[in-house]
PDB file of C-alpha atoms in Angstrom:
ATOM      1  CA  MET A 192       7.298  14.075  18.161  1.00 75.00           C
ATOM      2  CA  ALA A 193       3.787  12.352  17.613  1.00 86.00           C
ATOM      3  CA  ALA A 194       1.196  13.303  19.922  1.00 93.00           C
ATOM      4  CA  GLN A 195       1.112  12.123  23.117  1.00 90.00           C
ATOM      5  CA  HIS A 196      -1.835  10.397  25.069  1.00 94.00           C
ATOM      6  CA  THR A 197      -2.352   9.513  28.794  1.00 94.00           C
ATOM      7  CA  LEU A 198      -3.139   5.594  29.179  1.00 95.00           C
ATOM      8  CA  HIS A 199      -3.733   3.963  32.375  1.00 96.00           C
ATOM      9  CA  VAL A 200      -2.229   0.521  32.792  1.00 96.00           C
ATOM     10  CA  ALA A 201      -2.337  -1.905  35.916  1.00 98.00           C
ATOM     11  CA  LEU A 202       0.868  -3.827  36.358  1.00 98.00           C
ATOM     12  CA  THR A 203       1.842  -6.734  38.955  1.00 99.00           C
ATOM     13  CA  GLU A 204       3.851  -6.049  41.641  1.00 99.00           C
ATOM     14  CA  PRO A 205       7.134  -7.674  39.903  1.00 99.00           C
ATOM     15  CA  LEU A 206       6.689  -5.589  36.724  1.00 99.00           C
ATOM     16  CA  VAL A 207       6.356  -2.453  39.145  1.00 99.00           C
ATOM     17  CA  ARG A 208       9.480  -3.032  40.819  1.00 99.00           C
ATOM     18  CA  TYR A 209      11.052  -3.621  37.367  1.00 99.00           C
ATOM     19  CA  VAL A 210       9.607  -0.363  36.141  1.00 99.00           C
ATOM     20  CA  GLY A 211      11.068   1.108  39.090  1.00 99.00           C
ATOM     21  CA  GLY A 212      14.499  -0.494  38.985  1.00 99.00           C
ATOM     22  CA  GLN A 213      14.968   0.783  35.279  1.00 99.00           C
ATOM     23  CA  VAL A 214      14.377   4.281  36.522  1.00 99.00           C
ATOM     24  CA  ALA A 215      16.359   4.375  39.483  1.00 99.00           C
ATOM     25  CA  SER A 216      19.242   2.841  37.885  1.00 99.00           C
ATOM     26  CA  GLY A 217      19.230   5.916  35.676  1.00 99.00           C
ATOM     27  CA  ARG A 218      18.755   4.319  32.261  1.00 98.00           C
ATOM     28  CA  TYR A 219      15.561   5.694  32.128  1.00 99.00           C
ATOM     29  CA  ALA A 220      14.373   8.969  33.203  1.00 99.00           C
ATOM     30  CA  THR A 221      10.568   8.043  33.640  1.00 98.00           C
ATOM     31  CA  ALA A 222       8.137   4.915  33.877  1.00 98.00           C
ATOM     32  CA  SER A 223       6.637   6.142  30.839  1.00 97.00           C
ATOM     33  CA  GLU A 224      10.086   5.792  28.834  1.00 98.00           C
ATOM     34  CA  VAL A 225      10.496   2.411  30.268  1.00 98.00           C
ATOM     35  CA  VAL A 226       6.995   1.005  29.089  1.00 98.00           C
ATOM     36  CA  ARG A 227       7.660   3.006  25.566  1.00 97.00           C
ATOM     37  CA  ALA A 228      10.814   0.994  25.159  1.00 99.00           C
ATOM     38  CA  ALA A 229       9.103  -2.238  25.955  1.00 98.00           C
ATOM     39  CA  LEU A 230       6.623  -1.512  23.730  1.00 98.00           C
ATOM     40  CA  ARG A 231       9.124  -0.649  20.478  1.00 98.00           C
ATOM     41  CA  LEU A 232      10.849  -4.132  21.541  1.00 98.00           C
ATOM     42  CA  LEU A 233       7.256  -5.622  21.441  1.00 98.00           C
ATOM     43  CA  ILE A 234       6.401  -4.168  17.558  1.00 98.00           C
ATOM     44  CA  GLU A 235       9.782  -5.097  16.444  1.00 97.00           C
ATOM     45  CA  ARG A 236       9.147  -8.423  17.728  1.00 96.00           C
ATOM     46  CA  ASP A 237       6.109  -9.038  16.215  1.00 95.00           C
ATOM     47  CA  ALA A 238       7.078  -7.217  12.806  1.00 94.00           C
ATOM     48  CA  ALA A 239      10.042  -9.903  12.806  1.00 92.00           C
ATOM     49  CA  ALA A 240       7.711 -12.756  13.447  1.00 90.00           C
ATOM     50  CA  LEU A 241       5.539 -11.538  10.572  1.00 88.00           C
ATOM     51  CA  ASP A 242       8.534 -11.141   8.390  1.00 85.00           C
ATOM     52  CA  ARG A 243       9.672 -14.962   9.248  1.00 81.00           C
ATOM     53  CA  LEU A 244       5.802 -16.319   8.555  1.00 76.00           C
ATOM     54  CA  PRO A 245       5.927 -16.864   4.780  1.00 70.00           C
ATOM     55  CA  GLU A 246       9.464 -18.370   4.777  1.00 66.00           C
ATOM     56  CA  ALA A 247       7.996 -21.061   7.549  1.00 59.00           C
ATOM     57  CA  GLU A 248       4.776 -21.572   5.259  1.00 62.00           C
ATOM     58  CA  THR A 249       7.237 -22.234   2.189  1.00 60.00           C
ATOM     59  CA  SER A 250      10.065 -24.603   4.058  1.00 64.00           C
ATOM     60  CA  ALA A 251       6.674 -26.401   5.284  1.00 62.00           C
ATOM     61  CA  ASP A 252       5.572 -26.989   1.425  1.00 62.00           C
ATOM     62  CA  VAL A 253       8.779 -28.884   0.656  1.00 54.00           C
TER      63      VAL A 253
END
């Protein structure tokens, strides 16, 4: 496992409730797990968007 670092973030009340709900449901054991899962999804989404970028440029040239 990679080294872990502590990072403090401020969340809006709706996000706090969502994270707490995910932990309370048992889907995740901790709030940190929820945030890590969310960040993994964001990384995947951004990578997929970058992968599609050349396709969009190519189709615009047609």
